[in-house]
Amino acid sequence: MANTTRNLLLFSLSCFIPLLFRPTCSQIATIAQGQQLKHDQELVSTSGMFKLGFKSVHEDNSYLGIWYNGEDDNLLWVANRNTPTFGSTGILEIDDRGSLKILHQLADPVVLYSVEEPSNTSATLEDSGNFVLHELKRDGSIKRLLWESFDYPTDTLLPGMKLGINSKTGLNWALTSWRSDKSPASGSFSLGLDPSDSTQWAIWWRGEVYWKSGSFQHGFLEVFLSNSSYDFFYVSNENETYFNYTVKKAVTIFPRLKLNSEGELVSYKADSVASQVSCTKNMSIGCMKLNVPECSRSLGNNVFQKHVGYMSNTGFKFSETDNLSRIDCQAKCLDDCSCVAYASKNDDGTGCEIWSTGVSFTESGTGDNKLDVKREVFILEPRENKWWIWLIASVGVVMIVPPVCSICYKIWENSNRGGVGKMNQRVLFDEIGGGAMASTKNDTLISRRTDGHDNQLDVFSFKSIVAATNCFSVGNKLGEGGFGPVYKGKLVDGREIAVKRLSSHSGQGLVEFKNEAILIAKLQHTNLVRLLGFCIQVEEKMLIYEYMPNKSLDFLIFDSEKKYMLNWKERLNIIEGIAQGLIYLHKYSRLKVIHRDLKASNILLDHEMIPKISDFGMARIFGLNESEANTKRVVGTLICHPWHCVNEN
């Protein structure tokens, strides 16, 4: 028996180990003195989370930058933002004196750090995303830190980075936007601590205050921090004053705060993007009114609308030395009372060209100006004030949706009302082990905890599940498996749930439904998914689980980008958790259980990345003294495509 359990465990784990671990022998995180990192080479942090190398952002301009492994197009830090290298000529080097510099043809080197006297140094890309230069002792151990990229941020604040001032060294930890999405050069917006009140953040546009957060306790920061997935810290002493932050959850996908070229402060978390501050689109709290001519103020609700097409003639082009962003160009247009349109002059979204009255725009053809090319043009247009339409639509939704859901529910209930359905429903309750049939009209849930069973399982009414899942809306749908669709829901008490709804054309059926409900109710382990209850209403059968915010293991390890968010420690913890769950099933539970369909998609991950074995529809219960059994059905997941199986006989 012990050998059988061990063999099953080893076989199960062998399926996951190759998926979770990837060879990294060829990856390096450090360059030593005298070594070079060429244009086609990269440094990779020890955990595999970050990469450093040269990137071509637009045309032949190349930049040394850091990015998340799996998000190659989103640079987090740029070393030479205002002095790009050309083509593939860029080389990162630690010279024989120990200085760190970027070499490229036809120009002087970009010196990142110059040592005062010859030293033994090395540069490392750390797991935090920080690129550091250390002076080494004779034995190769670290003597001191000489330079770090975290002291010179560009437009992105990573967990662990500081936003503030070091009064001892004179460093100002602030973000400066890109000039455009295709140009990392220093833009027109910056984010830092307000000199007049270091407990609040401020955004400046060309040196003019553009937005203020309010103090740490009584403003934007308080609202933002309370709703954020980040933990923020404020530190102030005689040497430095700064904010920094960490990630609350064990895993948040590619976390960062970014000041974009439009002056918006954007947060990235859990594979989502949210604009926290915007003074050009929705006028966030704290936005300052900029000085504009009286004629521009009289325009009232007029706004610039983006169009793609051709202008009838050439506009006024500002000098390239102005280094203008799109927002700068918009401001130039507003300063000119005759301006009716503007556009970026260059392909990378920089520069500025404006048009005065008397021009025309067309979406096709070239107009009168044969030299004009198709481009994005922002044209001043009246904003249609349609508040009454939104008001009517909002009232209509509030008044119509609840009755429609209620009518749909009544139609469904009446169409399924009958003796056979009621009989099947009662039989299922009895087989699962409930005495809850008497109260199935309850609007929330029906407790079955007084029926003599020691398992704590709830019976939910169909109406409560309809409300929790927003009428099984597409927006609430998490996915679909052999059992049927799975929906995310929220109960009236605030609990988040996952609802597995048995589909009429499901590859699984009543046997698997009863098997899973009965089995999971009798099993309790931290590495097994928790079944909260079930719902049976005539032909509707649903299982109600605790909601797993980090989805399933296959969602991470099989995704070319998201697989890098799991570091080695987390992967090992996941493997150990799966093993603990299997040992419990095979050896220590009240029932000896063989899962028979263990795969990455059936391993769910909670908010702390603790693995939970799920989907026990195919599981088989053994007697305590049994080590083998026969089956009349082939179960599990098909791993051979039909056409491949036919070709290979």
XYZ file of C-alpha atoms in Angstrom:
649
model
C 0.000 0.000 0.000
C 2.814 2.407 0.900
C 4.531 1.686 -2.417
C 1.297 2.319 -4.337
C 0.770 5.673 -2.615
C 4.374 6.708 -3.198
C 4.255 5.721 -6.866
C 1.021 7.632 -7.447
C 2.493 10.689 -5.740
C 5.728 10.568 -7.740
C 3.836 10.120 -11.005
C 1.557 13.075 -10.249
C 4.427 15.366 -9.318
C 6.395 14.347 -12.394
C 3.652 15.953 -14.489
C 4.144 19.350 -12.836
C 7.894 19.642 -12.262
C 8.823 20.014 -15.969
C 6.155 22.699 -16.376
C 7.085 24.813 -13.373
C 10.860 24.849 -13.758
C 12.741 26.107 -16.789
C 16.466 25.803 -17.370
C 18.287 29.079 -16.812
C 21.902 27.970 -17.129
C 22.620 30.337 -20.032
C 21.180 33.403 -18.283
C 23.482 35.816 -16.465
C 22.617 38.664 -14.096
C 26.091 40.216 -13.701
C 28.834 41.648 -15.877
C 32.333 41.951 -14.457
C 35.097 44.470 -15.029
C 36.432 44.244 -18.560
C 33.283 42.563 -19.872
C 30.804 43.965 -22.385
C 27.086 43.543 -22.995
C 26.440 43.900 -26.717
C 23.270 44.949 -28.503
C 22.002 41.395 -28.968
C 22.759 40.268 -25.399
C 20.714 40.571 -22.201
C 21.121 40.372 -18.455
C 18.402 38.401 -16.637
C 17.801 38.764 -12.897
C 18.288 35.632 -10.797
C 14.538 35.039 -10.427
C 13.966 35.615 -14.143
C 11.580 38.502 -13.411
C 13.568 41.315 -15.083
C 15.747 41.769 -18.146
C 18.268 44.440 -19.150
C 19.449 45.100 -22.677
C 19.192 47.343 -25.718
C 15.794 48.050 -27.277
C 14.848 49.845 -30.489
C 11.779 51.897 -29.575
C 11.345 53.751 -32.877
C 13.198 53.328 -36.151
C 16.964 52.996 -35.576
C 17.172 54.710 -32.172
C 18.235 52.221 -29.512
C 18.157 52.494 -25.724
C 19.608 50.552 -22.810
C 16.654 49.672 -20.606
C 15.075 47.343 -18.060
C 11.772 45.540 -18.591
C 9.678 42.774 -17.085
C 10.523 39.407 -18.594
C 7.434 38.776 -20.723
C 6.605 42.457 -21.271
C 9.390 43.236 -23.715
C 7.711 46.309 -25.215
C 7.259 48.199 -21.919
C 10.513 49.694 -20.684
C 10.579 50.408 -16.947
C 13.887 52.300 -16.909
C 16.038 53.829 -19.642
C 19.710 54.636 -19.129
C 20.276 56.866 -22.169
C 16.832 58.347 -22.773
C 18.167 61.610 -24.269
C 21.199 60.130 -26.079
C 20.072 57.038 -28.011
C 22.540 54.812 -29.802
C 22.147 54.176 -33.518
C 21.116 50.780 -34.833
C 22.952 47.876 -33.214
C 26.093 49.791 -32.263
C 25.349 50.135 -28.537
C 27.582 48.338 -26.013
C 27.405 48.402 -22.199
C 30.865 48.151 -20.674
C 32.749 48.230 -17.391
C 36.141 49.566 -18.485
C 39.528 48.698 -17.013
C 39.202 51.481 -14.415
C 35.830 50.180 -13.222
C 33.603 52.880 -14.751
C 30.191 51.941 -16.166
C 29.432 53.401 -19.609
C 27.556 52.933 -22.876
C 29.704 52.924 -26.020
C 28.363 53.703 -29.480
C 29.692 54.861 -32.825
C 29.952 58.473 -33.968
C 29.485 59.910 -30.471
C 31.090 60.138 -27.060
C 30.313 57.377 -24.519
C 27.345 57.795 -22.189
C 28.923 57.569 -18.728
C 26.578 56.110 -16.111
C 29.187 56.144 -13.340
C 32.846 57.177 -13.349
C 35.157 55.970 -10.560
C 37.550 58.442 -8.986
C 40.382 55.920 -8.964
C 40.812 52.463 -10.517
C 38.619 49.914 -8.735
C 37.434 46.334 -9.108
C 33.711 46.623 -9.917
C 30.791 44.551 -11.189
C 27.230 45.406 -12.256
C 24.195 43.239 -11.393
C 20.526 43.252 -12.336
C 18.766 42.464 -9.054
C 15.443 40.675 -8.541
C 13.849 44.021 -7.584
C 14.579 45.439 -11.042
C 17.407 47.599 -9.665
C 20.628 47.708 -11.724
C 23.542 48.237 -9.315
C 27.294 48.839 -9.577
C 29.373 47.494 -6.688
C 32.993 47.938 -5.719
C 34.458 44.543 -4.822
C 37.047 43.426 -2.316
C 40.044 41.360 -3.350
C 38.204 38.122 -2.542
C 35.312 39.119 -4.829
C 32.852 39.989 -2.053
C 30.965 43.291 -2.108
C 32.761 46.242 -0.532
C 30.249 49.033 -1.169
C 27.497 50.269 -3.454
C 28.676 52.852 -5.990
C 25.626 53.474 -8.159
C 22.068 52.171 -8.688
C 19.386 52.741 -11.313
C 16.732 53.245 -8.594
C 18.417 56.600 -7.863
C 17.726 57.749 -11.431
C 14.128 56.734 -12.280
C 12.580 57.586 -15.633
C 8.770 57.389 -15.894
C 8.048 54.292 -13.776
C 7.993 53.633 -10.028
C 8.563 49.973 -9.126
C 7.956 48.388 -5.699
C 10.922 49.339 -3.515
C 11.801 52.524 -5.428
C 11.706 55.864 -3.622
C 9.784 59.024 -4.518
C 11.269 61.940 -2.608
C 14.479 63.782 -1.741
C 17.817 62.827 -0.178
C 19.050 65.996 1.498
C 22.435 64.419 2.251
C 23.360 63.454 -1.318
C 21.136 65.948 -3.142
C 19.329 63.224 -5.072
C 15.776 64.013 -6.168
C 13.816 60.808 -6.717
C 11.189 61.922 -9.231
C 9.516 60.557 -12.348
C 9.729 62.297 -15.715
C 7.382 61.253 -18.493
C 8.431 60.123 -21.945
C 8.040 62.732 -24.677
C 5.686 60.368 -26.503
C 4.848 56.666 -26.512
C 7.602 56.171 -29.106
C 10.176 58.548 -27.650
C 11.751 57.862 -24.211
C 13.317 61.349 -24.226
C 12.463 63.534 -21.237
C 8.889 64.746 -21.610
C 6.963 67.703 -20.262
C 5.565 66.128 -17.061
C 7.269 65.225 -13.784
C 6.047 63.662 -10.537
C 7.620 64.167 -7.126
C 7.058 65.409 -3.583
C 5.622 68.897 -3.142
C 8.458 71.133 -1.760
C 5.907 73.093 0.296
C 4.397 69.938 1.833
C 6.424 66.744 1.615
C 3.408 64.639 2.654
C 1.764 65.135 -0.735
C 2.641 64.328 -4.334
C 2.641 66.828 -7.182
C 2.752 66.658 -10.973
C 4.373 69.537 -12.848
C 3.899 70.444 -16.495
C 6.861 72.419 -17.809
C 7.610 73.566 -14.254
C 4.035 74.696 -13.561
C 1.996 72.840 -10.918
C -0.446 70.646 -12.807
C -1.880 68.452 -10.034
C -1.593 67.966 -6.266
C -2.611 64.885 -4.331
C -3.480 66.438 -1.009
C -1.692 65.352 2.144
C -0.984 61.746 3.008
C -3.906 61.662 5.442
C -6.478 63.933 3.812
C -6.416 63.737 0.033
C -5.977 61.635 -3.080
C -3.322 59.498 -1.444
C -5.672 58.409 1.322
C -8.326 57.346 -1.206
C -5.800 55.771 -3.559
C -3.973 53.883 -0.840
C -7.159 52.514 0.736
C -8.296 51.028 -2.592
C -4.907 49.893 -3.812
C -3.197 46.508 -3.999
C -0.078 48.247 -2.708
C 1.165 49.106 0.784
C 2.654 52.633 0.839
C 5.181 53.908 3.378
C 6.183 57.467 4.242
C 9.659 58.030 5.724
C 11.052 61.364 6.887
C 14.287 61.951 8.801
C 17.244 64.328 8.780
C 18.770 62.674 5.707
C 15.839 61.816 3.449
C 12.104 62.152 2.905
C 10.322 59.754 0.589
C 7.425 57.449 -0.247
C 7.829 53.878 -1.402
C 5.553 50.876 -1.670
C 5.326 47.106 -1.664
C 2.788 44.709 -3.170
C 0.118 43.435 -0.768
C -0.615 40.145 -2.497
C 1.881 37.362 -2.947
C 1.670 37.836 -6.712
C 0.529 40.879 -8.634
C 1.268 40.720 -12.324
C 3.917 43.257 -13.436
C 3.197 45.868 -10.685
C 4.208 49.482 -11.352
C 3.099 53.122 -11.285
C 3.761 55.081 -14.463
C 3.618 58.762 -15.394
C 2.745 58.627 -19.092
C 3.415 61.189 -21.818
C -0.105 62.642 -21.403
C 0.562 63.541 -17.755
C -1.590 60.672 -16.431
C -0.539 58.642 -13.401
C -1.371 55.036 -14.256
C -1.231 51.962 -12.005
C -0.623 48.464 -13.313
C -1.681 45.540 -11.134
C -3.213 42.069 -11.410
C -2.984 42.192 -15.186
C -5.070 45.390 -15.325
C -4.467 49.074 -16.032
C -6.149 51.927 -14.171
C -5.718 55.677 -14.690
C -5.409 57.148 -11.186
C -4.831 60.768 -12.229
C -5.984 62.407 -15.467
C -6.344 66.152 -15.969
C -6.936 65.948 -19.737
C -9.815 63.445 -19.826
C -11.821 63.415 -16.616
C -10.296 66.185 -14.434
C -9.244 64.182 -11.386
C -9.429 65.744 -7.940
C -6.394 67.971 -7.440
C -6.047 69.154 -11.061
C -4.999 72.796 -11.407
C -6.459 75.285 -13.889
C -3.802 76.429 -16.334
C -3.557 79.975 -17.631
C -5.063 80.257 -21.127
C -6.082 83.300 -23.202
C -9.531 84.801 -22.694
C -10.574 83.672 -26.167
C -9.788 80.037 -25.292
C -11.792 80.226 -22.082
C -14.769 81.508 -24.050
C -14.815 78.294 -26.081
C -16.618 76.651 -23.158
C -17.376 73.004 -23.893
C -15.315 72.844 -27.089
C -12.854 69.951 -27.076
C -10.234 68.447 -29.373
C -11.410 65.288 -31.133
C -8.938 62.907 -32.779
C -9.375 62.156 -36.491
C -7.225 60.306 -39.029
C -6.935 61.850 -42.476
C -5.541 64.799 -44.452
C -5.396 68.565 -43.936
C -5.961 70.844 -46.936
C -2.675 72.688 -46.476
C 0.449 72.871 -44.375
C 0.143 74.394 -40.929
C 2.598 76.353 -38.810
C 5.441 74.129 -37.599
C 7.263 74.914 -34.385
C 11.025 74.603 -34.125
C 12.367 71.133 -33.369
C 14.385 72.616 -30.499
C 11.139 73.121 -28.561
C 11.032 69.355 -27.868
C 7.254 69.379 -27.774
C 4.937 66.560 -26.708
C 1.340 66.186 -27.880
C 0.025 67.958 -24.769
C 2.532 70.775 -25.370
C 1.210 71.071 -28.917
C -2.360 71.245 -27.648
C -1.333 74.059 -25.307
C 0.287 75.911 -28.234
C -2.991 75.648 -30.105
C -4.989 76.950 -27.133
C -2.608 79.908 -26.832
C -3.459 80.913 -30.421
C -7.049 82.146 -30.621
C -7.213 81.361 -34.355
C -6.014 77.748 -33.991
C -8.574 75.114 -34.981
C -6.435 71.949 -35.193
C -3.055 70.518 -34.283
C -0.975 67.392 -34.910
C 2.388 65.907 -33.993
C 4.959 66.771 -36.639
C 7.089 63.637 -36.370
C 6.330 59.939 -36.766
C 7.300 59.258 -33.150
C 4.534 61.536 -31.828
C 6.764 64.533 -31.044
C 6.933 68.000 -32.564
C 4.021 70.306 -33.298
C 2.080 71.652 -36.255
C -1.033 73.828 -35.857
C -3.675 75.102 -38.284
C -5.692 78.302 -38.185
C -9.166 79.048 -39.530
C -9.718 78.589 -43.247
C -8.395 75.023 -43.556
C -10.374 71.878 -44.232
C -9.975 68.227 -43.268
C -10.821 65.077 -45.214
C -10.574 61.431 -44.215
C -9.747 60.297 -47.765
C -7.679 61.717 -50.605
C -4.913 64.247 -50.207
C -6.909 67.449 -50.510
C -5.287 70.509 -52.026
C -1.947 69.764 -50.435
C -0.406 66.977 -52.508
C 2.510 66.702 -50.097
C 0.347 66.044 -47.054
C 0.268 62.531 -45.584
C -2.374 60.684 -43.628
C -1.996 61.323 -39.919
C -3.719 61.807 -36.587
C -5.136 65.313 -36.337
C -6.835 66.827 -33.295
C -9.612 69.194 -34.382
C -11.448 71.634 -32.135
C -15.130 70.663 -32.079
C -18.168 71.527 -29.931
C -18.824 69.018 -27.178
C -22.424 67.841 -27.499
C -24.129 68.252 -24.156
C -26.161 65.072 -23.941
C -26.568 64.822 -20.182
C -30.305 64.236 -20.615
C -29.659 61.153 -22.787
C -27.400 59.659 -20.114
C -29.949 60.474 -17.426
C -32.772 58.745 -19.335
C -30.540 55.762 -20.146
C -29.451 55.395 -16.515
C -33.002 55.601 -15.194
C -34.121 53.150 -17.887
C -31.492 50.596 -16.912
C -32.366 50.865 -13.230
C -36.103 50.507 -13.926
C -35.979 47.866 -16.670
C -33.219 45.396 -15.746
C -34.630 44.123 -12.410
C -38.132 43.433 -13.848
C -36.606 41.708 -16.888
C -34.489 39.447 -14.657
C -37.549 38.741 -12.514
C -39.708 37.914 -15.558
C -36.992 35.628 -16.979
C -36.759 33.853 -13.655
C -40.546 33.377 -13.429
C -40.736 32.051 -17.004
C -37.904 29.630 -16.278
C -39.497 28.556 -12.994
C -42.922 27.949 -14.562
C -41.541 26.109 -17.593
C -39.641 23.702 -15.351
C -42.383 23.133 -12.799
C -43.518 19.485 -12.894
C -43.653 16.201 -11.038
C -40.604 14.601 -12.657
C -38.419 17.634 -11.995
C -39.509 17.823 -8.364
C -38.901 14.120 -7.875
C -35.390 14.292 -9.363
C -34.645 17.344 -7.253
C -35.677 15.583 -4.029
C -33.673 12.468 -4.958
C -30.539 14.571 -5.507
C -30.941 16.324 -2.152
C -31.309 12.965 -0.434
C -28.303 11.419 -2.216
C -26.034 14.358 -1.449
C -27.152 14.062 2.142
C -29.491 16.948 2.804
C -32.783 17.486 4.481
C -33.065 20.942 2.989
C -35.862 20.378 0.507
C -38.451 22.047 2.678
C -37.037 25.553 2.285
C -35.970 25.879 -1.346
C -37.951 29.082 -1.839
C -35.652 31.021 0.480
C -34.107 33.998 -1.311
C -30.590 33.552 0.020
C -29.542 30.108 1.161
C -30.945 27.117 2.978
C -28.845 25.668 5.774
C -28.435 21.922 5.951
C -26.299 21.953 9.070
C -28.956 20.411 11.309
C -29.461 17.217 9.327
C -27.098 15.134 11.399
C -24.090 15.554 9.100
C -20.838 16.985 10.400
C -19.910 18.658 7.110
C -20.756 22.343 6.907
C -22.408 22.719 3.497
C -25.001 25.274 2.413
C -27.825 24.894 -0.075
C -28.310 28.087 -2.101
C -31.540 29.125 -3.778
C -31.495 29.585 -7.537
C -32.689 33.176 -7.178
C -29.732 34.073 -4.942
C -27.267 32.665 -7.497
C -28.989 34.551 -10.333
C -28.552 37.783 -8.370
C -24.954 36.995 -7.378
C -23.862 36.310 -10.976
C -25.814 39.201 -12.524
C -28.154 36.811 -14.345
C -25.188 34.634 -15.437
C -23.870 37.525 -17.517
C -20.992 37.164 -19.961
C -19.020 39.675 -17.909
C -19.169 37.342 -14.905
C -18.108 34.256 -16.851
C -14.680 32.965 -15.810
C -14.422 30.090 -18.280
C -15.860 26.746 -19.271
C -14.810 23.161 -18.624
C -16.158 19.662 -19.046
C -18.721 20.289 -16.308
C -20.051 23.462 -17.913
C -19.561 27.239 -17.563
C -18.042 28.788 -14.430
C -19.183 32.217 -13.209
C -17.873 34.670 -10.648
C -20.466 35.918 -8.176
C -20.865 38.035 -5.075
C -23.356 37.129 -2.361
C -25.381 39.668 -0.410
C -23.051 39.189 2.570
C -20.076 40.266 0.429
C -18.485 36.851 -0.104
C -17.035 36.218 -3.557
C -17.902 32.833 -5.040
C -17.272 30.703 -8.125
C -20.345 28.956 -9.545
C -19.988 25.769 -11.635
C -23.205 25.379 -13.596
C -23.953 21.917 -15.006
C -24.563 22.335 -18.724
C -27.193 20.273 -20.544
C -24.579 19.280 -23.141
C -21.831 18.766 -20.579
C -19.320 15.969 -21.041
C -19.904 15.251 -17.369
C -23.266 14.661 -15.763
C -25.245 13.888 -12.634
C -22.809 11.186 -11.520
C -19.908 13.641 -11.468
C -22.090 16.333 -9.859
C -23.093 14.053 -6.971
C -19.581 12.637 -6.715
C -17.981 16.055 -6.349
C -20.584 17.427 -3.926
C -20.451 14.374 -1.655
C -16.679 13.963 -1.812
C -15.447 17.510 -1.233
C -17.913 17.967 1.638
C -16.143 15.131 3.468
C -12.600 16.324 2.732
C -10.924 19.180 4.577
C -7.383 20.284 3.777
C -5.703 23.610 3.065
C -4.609 22.352 -0.364
C -8.071 21.192 -1.459
C -10.606 23.623 -2.878
C -13.406 24.466 -0.465
C -16.982 23.737 -1.512
C -19.346 26.239 0.113
C -22.528 24.553 -1.046
C -24.723 23.695 -4.001
C -27.907 24.729 -5.757
C -30.527 22.341 -7.163
C -33.677 23.719 -8.768
C -35.510 21.285 -11.071
C -33.068 20.885 -14.020
C -30.538 23.431 -12.714
C -27.594 22.005 -10.774
C -24.719 24.128 -9.536
C -21.736 23.802 -7.199
C -20.698 26.874 -5.206
C -16.979 27.250 -4.392
C -14.804 29.822 -2.714
C -13.445 32.223 -5.355
C -9.773 31.883 -6.316
C -8.504 35.330 -7.480
C -5.313 34.030 -9.120
C -7.189 31.562 -11.331
C -5.592 28.213 -12.195
C -1.978 27.132 -12.521
C -2.181 26.673 -16.292
C -3.189 30.338 -16.625
C 0.290 31.256 -15.377
C 2.735 28.585 -16.536
C 1.408 28.200 -20.082
C 1.253 31.939 -20.809
C 4.337 33.336 -22.549
C 4.217 36.512 -20.456
C 2.664 35.555 -17.131
C 4.906 32.536 -16.521
C 7.685 34.861 -15.379
C 5.669 36.197 -12.453
C 6.316 32.987 -10.492
C 9.737 32.957 -8.850
C 11.526 29.795 -7.755
C 10.310 29.962 -4.162
C 6.679 30.301 -5.229
C 6.993 27.423 -7.708
C 8.479 25.212 -5.011
C 5.698 26.169 -2.591
C 3.096 25.283 -5.226
C 4.673 21.865 -5.823
C 4.869 21.224 -2.084
C 1.226 22.247 -1.645
C 0.082 19.881 -4.407
C 2.104 17.088 -2.820
C 0.577 17.753 0.600
C -2.916 17.636 -0.891
C -2.208 14.338 -2.662
C -0.704 12.748 0.448
C -3.827 13.732 2.363
C -6.095 12.191 -0.300
C -4.089 8.985 -0.584
C -3.201 8.406 3.038
C -4.596 10.666 5.754
C -8.188 11.540 4.808
C -11.185 9.619 6.116
C -11.670 8.384 2.551
C -8.907 7.036 0.358
C -9.328 9.089 -2.840
C -7.639 8.909 -6.255
C -8.265 12.088 -8.225
C -7.863 10.625 -11.761
C -7.844 14.010 -13.529
C -4.965 15.928 -11.962
C -3.656 18.633 -14.300
C -2.551 22.258 -14.191
C -6.030 23.616 -14.968
C -7.394 21.760 -11.918
C -4.913 23.437 -9.558
C -6.428 26.727 -8.375
C -4.427 29.493 -6.663
C -5.806 31.675 -3.881
C -4.818 35.275 -3.105
C -1.632 34.066 -1.372
C -0.768 31.676 -4.231
C -1.578 28.613 -2.102
C -2.498 25.763 -4.493
C -5.909 24.104 -4.193
C -6.664 20.794 -5.918
C -10.105 21.013 -7.543
C -12.562 19.143 -9.805
C -13.295 15.848 -8.051
C -15.950 14.764 -10.542
C -13.722 11.936 -11.827
C -12.347 10.955 -8.420
C -12.615 7.377 -7.170
C -13.059 6.338 -3.538
C -11.099 3.274 -2.400
C -11.748 1.145 0.637
C -9.293 1.733 3.434
C -7.726 -1.681 2.827
C -7.888 -1.546 -0.987
C -4.881 -0.771 -3.170
C -6.473 -1.297 -6.614
C -9.885 -1.297 -8.276
C -11.484 -1.814 -11.675
C -13.355 0.780 -13.723
C -15.742 0.472 -16.650
C -15.105 4.017 -17.894
C -12.126 5.803 -19.390
C -11.810 9.064 -17.473
C -9.409 11.979 -17.313
C -8.260 14.498 -19.905
C -7.437 13.621 -23.512
C -3.800 14.563 -24.153
C -3.571 13.227 -27.717
C -5.338 15.127 -30.484
C -7.658 12.827 -32.504
C -5.903 13.420 -35.812
C -2.539 12.694 -34.239
C -3.864 9.513 -32.639
C -5.203 8.353 -36.024
C -1.951 9.136 -37.813
C 0.011 7.249 -35.174
C -2.564 4.391 -35.064
